[in-house]
mmCIF file with all atom_site columns, C-alpha atoms in Angstrom:
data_model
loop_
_atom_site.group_PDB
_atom_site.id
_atom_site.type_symbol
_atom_site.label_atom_id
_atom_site.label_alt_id
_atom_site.label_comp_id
_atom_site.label_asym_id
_atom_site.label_entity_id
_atom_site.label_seq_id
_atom_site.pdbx_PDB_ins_code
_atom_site.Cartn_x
_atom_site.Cartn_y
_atom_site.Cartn_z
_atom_site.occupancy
_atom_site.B_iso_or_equiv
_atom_site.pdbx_formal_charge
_atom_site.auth_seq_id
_atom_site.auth_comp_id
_atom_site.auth_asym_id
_atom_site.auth_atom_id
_atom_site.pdbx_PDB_model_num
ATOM 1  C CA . UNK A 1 1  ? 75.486 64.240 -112.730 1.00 90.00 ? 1  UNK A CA 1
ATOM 2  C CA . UNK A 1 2  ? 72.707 66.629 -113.289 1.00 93.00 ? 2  UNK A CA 1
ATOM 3  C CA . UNK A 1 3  ? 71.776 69.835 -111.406 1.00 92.00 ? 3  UNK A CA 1
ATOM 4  C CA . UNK A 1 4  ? 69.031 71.898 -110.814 1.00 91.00 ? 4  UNK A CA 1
ATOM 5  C CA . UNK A 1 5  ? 67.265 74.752 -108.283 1.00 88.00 ? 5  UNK A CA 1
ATOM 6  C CA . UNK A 1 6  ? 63.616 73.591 -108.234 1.00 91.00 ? 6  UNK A CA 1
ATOM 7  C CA . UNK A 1 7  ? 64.096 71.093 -105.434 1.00 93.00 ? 7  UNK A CA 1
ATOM 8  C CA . UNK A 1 8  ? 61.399 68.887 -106.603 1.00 95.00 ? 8  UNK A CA 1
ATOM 9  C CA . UNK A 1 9  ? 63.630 67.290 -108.882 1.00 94.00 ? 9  UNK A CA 1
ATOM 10 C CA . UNK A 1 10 ? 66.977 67.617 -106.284 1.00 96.00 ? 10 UNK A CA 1
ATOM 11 C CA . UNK A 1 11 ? 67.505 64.342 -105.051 1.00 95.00 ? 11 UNK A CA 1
ATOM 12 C CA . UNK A 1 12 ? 65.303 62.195 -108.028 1.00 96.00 ? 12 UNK A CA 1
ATOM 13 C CA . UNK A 1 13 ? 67.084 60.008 -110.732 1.00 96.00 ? 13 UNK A CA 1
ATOM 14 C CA . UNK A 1 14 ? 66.575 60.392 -114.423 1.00 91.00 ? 14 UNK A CA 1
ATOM 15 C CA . UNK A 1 15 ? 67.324 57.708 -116.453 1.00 94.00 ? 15 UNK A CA 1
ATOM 16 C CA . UNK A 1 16 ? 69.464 56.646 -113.621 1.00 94.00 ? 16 UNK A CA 1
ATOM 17 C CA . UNK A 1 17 ? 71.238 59.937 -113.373 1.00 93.00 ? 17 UNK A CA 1
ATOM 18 C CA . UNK A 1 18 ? 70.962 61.889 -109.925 1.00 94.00 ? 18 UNK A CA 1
ATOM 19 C CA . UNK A 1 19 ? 69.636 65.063 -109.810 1.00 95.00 ? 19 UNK A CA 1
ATOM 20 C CA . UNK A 1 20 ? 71.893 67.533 -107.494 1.00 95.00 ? 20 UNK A CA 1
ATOM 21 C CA . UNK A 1 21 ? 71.101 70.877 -106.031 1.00 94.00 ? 21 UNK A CA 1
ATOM 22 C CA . UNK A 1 22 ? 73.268 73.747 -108.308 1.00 91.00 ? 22 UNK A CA 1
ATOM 23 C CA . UNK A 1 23 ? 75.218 74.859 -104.798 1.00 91.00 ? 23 UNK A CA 1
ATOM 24 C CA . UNK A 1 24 ? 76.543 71.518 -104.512 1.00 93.00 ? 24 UNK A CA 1
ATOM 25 C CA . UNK A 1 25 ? 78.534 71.921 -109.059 1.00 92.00 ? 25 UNK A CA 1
ATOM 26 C CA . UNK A 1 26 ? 81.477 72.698 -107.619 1.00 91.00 ? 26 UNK A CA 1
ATOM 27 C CA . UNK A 1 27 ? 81.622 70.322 -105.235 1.00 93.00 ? 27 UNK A CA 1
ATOM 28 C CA . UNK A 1 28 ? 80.912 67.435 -107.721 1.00 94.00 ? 28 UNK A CA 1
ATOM 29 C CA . UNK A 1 29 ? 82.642 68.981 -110.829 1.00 93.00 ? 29 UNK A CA 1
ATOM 30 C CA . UNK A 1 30 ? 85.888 68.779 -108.410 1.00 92.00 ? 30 UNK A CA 1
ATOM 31 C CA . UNK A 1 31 ? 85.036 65.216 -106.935 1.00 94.00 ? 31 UNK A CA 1
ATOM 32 C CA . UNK A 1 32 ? 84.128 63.796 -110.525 1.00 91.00 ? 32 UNK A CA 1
ATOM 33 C CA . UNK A 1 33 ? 87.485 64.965 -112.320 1.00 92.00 ? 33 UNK A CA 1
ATOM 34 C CA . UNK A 1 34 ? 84.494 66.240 -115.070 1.00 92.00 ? 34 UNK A CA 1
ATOM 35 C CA . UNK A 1 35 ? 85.867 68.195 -118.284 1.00 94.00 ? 35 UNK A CA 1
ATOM 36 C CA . UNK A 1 36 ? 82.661 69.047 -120.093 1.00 94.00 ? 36 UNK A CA 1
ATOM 37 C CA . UNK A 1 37 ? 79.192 70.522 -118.818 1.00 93.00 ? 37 UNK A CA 1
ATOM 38 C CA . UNK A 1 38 ? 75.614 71.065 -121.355 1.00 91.00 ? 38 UNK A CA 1
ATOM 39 C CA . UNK A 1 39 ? 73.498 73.561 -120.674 1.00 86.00 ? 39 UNK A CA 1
ATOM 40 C CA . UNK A 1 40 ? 70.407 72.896 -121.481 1.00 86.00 ? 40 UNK A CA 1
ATOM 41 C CA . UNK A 1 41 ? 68.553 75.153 -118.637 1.00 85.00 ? 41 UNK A CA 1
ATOM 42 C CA . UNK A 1 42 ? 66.951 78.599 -118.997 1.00 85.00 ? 42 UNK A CA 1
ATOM 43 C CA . UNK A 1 43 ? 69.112 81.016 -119.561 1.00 81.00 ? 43 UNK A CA 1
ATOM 44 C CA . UNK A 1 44 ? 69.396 83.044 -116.729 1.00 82.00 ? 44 UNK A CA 1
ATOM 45 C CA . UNK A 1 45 ? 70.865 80.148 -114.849 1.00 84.00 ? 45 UNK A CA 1
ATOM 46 C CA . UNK A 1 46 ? 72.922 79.453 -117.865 1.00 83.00 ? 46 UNK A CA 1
ATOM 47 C CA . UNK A 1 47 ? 74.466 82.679 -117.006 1.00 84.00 ? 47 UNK A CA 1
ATOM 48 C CA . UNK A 1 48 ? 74.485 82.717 -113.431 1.00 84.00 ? 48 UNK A CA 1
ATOM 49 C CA . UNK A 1 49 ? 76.719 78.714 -113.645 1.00 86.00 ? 49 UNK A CA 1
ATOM 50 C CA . UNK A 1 50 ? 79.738 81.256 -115.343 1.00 88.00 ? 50 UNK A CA 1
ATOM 51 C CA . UNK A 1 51 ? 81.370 82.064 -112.578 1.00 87.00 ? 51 UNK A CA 1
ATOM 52 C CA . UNK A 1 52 ? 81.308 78.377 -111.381 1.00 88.00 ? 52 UNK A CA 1
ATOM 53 C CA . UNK A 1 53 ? 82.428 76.776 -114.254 1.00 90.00 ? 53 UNK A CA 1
ATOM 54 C CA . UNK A 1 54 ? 85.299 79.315 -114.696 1.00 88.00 ? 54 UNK A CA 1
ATOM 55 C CA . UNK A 1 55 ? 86.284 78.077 -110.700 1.00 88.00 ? 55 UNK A CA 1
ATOM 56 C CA . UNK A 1 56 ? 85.988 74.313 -112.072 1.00 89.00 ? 56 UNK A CA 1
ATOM 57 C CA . UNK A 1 57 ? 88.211 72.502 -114.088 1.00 87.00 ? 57 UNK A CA 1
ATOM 58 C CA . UNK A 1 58 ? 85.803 72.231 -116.645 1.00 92.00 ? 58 UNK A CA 1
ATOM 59 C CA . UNK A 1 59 ? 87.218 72.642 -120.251 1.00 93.00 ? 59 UNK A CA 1
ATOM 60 C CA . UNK A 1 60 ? 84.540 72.536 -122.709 1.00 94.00 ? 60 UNK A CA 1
ATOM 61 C CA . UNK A 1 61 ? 80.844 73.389 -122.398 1.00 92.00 ? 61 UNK A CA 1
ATOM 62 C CA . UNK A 1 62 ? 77.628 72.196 -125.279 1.00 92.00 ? 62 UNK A CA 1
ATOM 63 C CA . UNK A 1 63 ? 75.610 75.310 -124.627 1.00 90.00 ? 63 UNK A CA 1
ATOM 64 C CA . UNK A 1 64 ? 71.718 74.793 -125.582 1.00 87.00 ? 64 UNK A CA 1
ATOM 65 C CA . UNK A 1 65 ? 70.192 77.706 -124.227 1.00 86.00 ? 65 UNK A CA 1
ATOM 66 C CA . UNK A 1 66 ? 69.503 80.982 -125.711 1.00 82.00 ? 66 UNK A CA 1
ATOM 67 C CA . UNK A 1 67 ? 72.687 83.078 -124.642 1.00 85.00 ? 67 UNK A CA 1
ATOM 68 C CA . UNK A 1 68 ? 75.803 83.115 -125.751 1.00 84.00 ? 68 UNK A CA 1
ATOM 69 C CA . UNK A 1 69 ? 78.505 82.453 -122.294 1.00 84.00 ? 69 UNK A CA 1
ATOM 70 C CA . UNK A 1 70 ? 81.313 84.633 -122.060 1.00 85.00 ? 70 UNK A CA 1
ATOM 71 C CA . UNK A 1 71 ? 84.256 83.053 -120.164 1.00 86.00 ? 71 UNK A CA 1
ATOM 72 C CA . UNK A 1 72 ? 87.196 84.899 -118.901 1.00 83.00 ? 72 UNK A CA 1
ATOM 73 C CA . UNK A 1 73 ? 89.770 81.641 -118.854 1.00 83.00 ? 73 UNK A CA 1
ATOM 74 C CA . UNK A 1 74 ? 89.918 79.506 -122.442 1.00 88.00 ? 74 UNK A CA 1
ATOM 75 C CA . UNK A 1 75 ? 86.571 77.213 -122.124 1.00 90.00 ? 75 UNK A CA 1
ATOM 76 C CA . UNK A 1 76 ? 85.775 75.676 -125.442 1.00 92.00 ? 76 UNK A CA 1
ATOM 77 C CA . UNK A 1 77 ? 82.011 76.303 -125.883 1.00 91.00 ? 77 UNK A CA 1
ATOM 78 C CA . UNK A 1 78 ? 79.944 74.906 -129.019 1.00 90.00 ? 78 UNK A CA 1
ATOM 79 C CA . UNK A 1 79 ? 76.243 77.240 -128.760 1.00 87.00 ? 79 UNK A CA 1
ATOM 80 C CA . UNK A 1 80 ? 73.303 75.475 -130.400 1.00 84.00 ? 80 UNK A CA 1
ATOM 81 C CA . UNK A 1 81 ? 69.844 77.025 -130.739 1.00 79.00 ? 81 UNK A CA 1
ATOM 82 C CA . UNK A 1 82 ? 67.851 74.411 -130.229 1.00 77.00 ? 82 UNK A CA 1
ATOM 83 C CA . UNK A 1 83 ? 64.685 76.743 -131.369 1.00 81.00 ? 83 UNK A CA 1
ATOM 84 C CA . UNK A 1 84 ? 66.939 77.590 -134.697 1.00 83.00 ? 84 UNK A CA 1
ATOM 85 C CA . UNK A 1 85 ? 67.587 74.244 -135.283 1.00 84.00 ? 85 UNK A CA 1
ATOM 86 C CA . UNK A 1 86 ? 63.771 72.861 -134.497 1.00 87.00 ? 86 UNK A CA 1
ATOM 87 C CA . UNK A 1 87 ? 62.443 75.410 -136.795 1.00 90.00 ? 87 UNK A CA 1
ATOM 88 C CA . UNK A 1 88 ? 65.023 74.376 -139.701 1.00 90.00 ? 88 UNK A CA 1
ATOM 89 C CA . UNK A 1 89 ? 64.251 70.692 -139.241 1.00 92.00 ? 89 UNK A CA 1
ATOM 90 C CA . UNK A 1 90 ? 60.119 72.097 -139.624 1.00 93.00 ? 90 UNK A CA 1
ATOM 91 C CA . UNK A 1 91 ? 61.158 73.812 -143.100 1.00 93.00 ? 91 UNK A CA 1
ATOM 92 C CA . UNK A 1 92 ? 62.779 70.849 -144.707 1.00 94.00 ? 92 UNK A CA 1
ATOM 93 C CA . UNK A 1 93 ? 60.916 68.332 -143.543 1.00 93.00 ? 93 UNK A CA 1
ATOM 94 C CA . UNK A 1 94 ? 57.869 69.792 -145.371 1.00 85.00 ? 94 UNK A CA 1
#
């Protein structure tokens, strides 16, 4: 599943995934049985999704925003810069 505020894109498919409102991650995260989340959303919402995930059963997060998370319960989380890493890929592909 994917989630987002800006209902615009609540309720549309990409790439055949459904697009969910955030208030409704618990909810699915539960239904689903999921383990792992990606961020890959501004970061303020990054950091406003802790307290939910930490609620979840989620154990393991791909983090691609610009924060680092901070859980209080063991969540395995792997942060990539995706600016970092775009800017590297620039350099040696010169």
């Amino acid at each position: 599943a994917a989630f987002d505020s800006d209902n615009n894109k609540v309720g549309t498919h990409f790439f055949g995934v459904a697009c969910l409102a955030v208030s409704r991650f618990e909810i699915v995260v539960a239904s689903k049985q999921c383990d792992i989340v990606i961020y890959t959303c501004p970061s303020e919402a990054a950091v406003s999704l802790v307290a939910a995930i930490e609620k979840s059963k989620i154990k393991g997060g791909l983090n691609f925003t610009r924060c680092s998370l901070v859980f209080n319960r063991s969540v395995f989380v792997e942060n990539y810069d995706i600016l970092t890493l775009l800017e590297k890929v620039a350099y040696f592909s010169k």
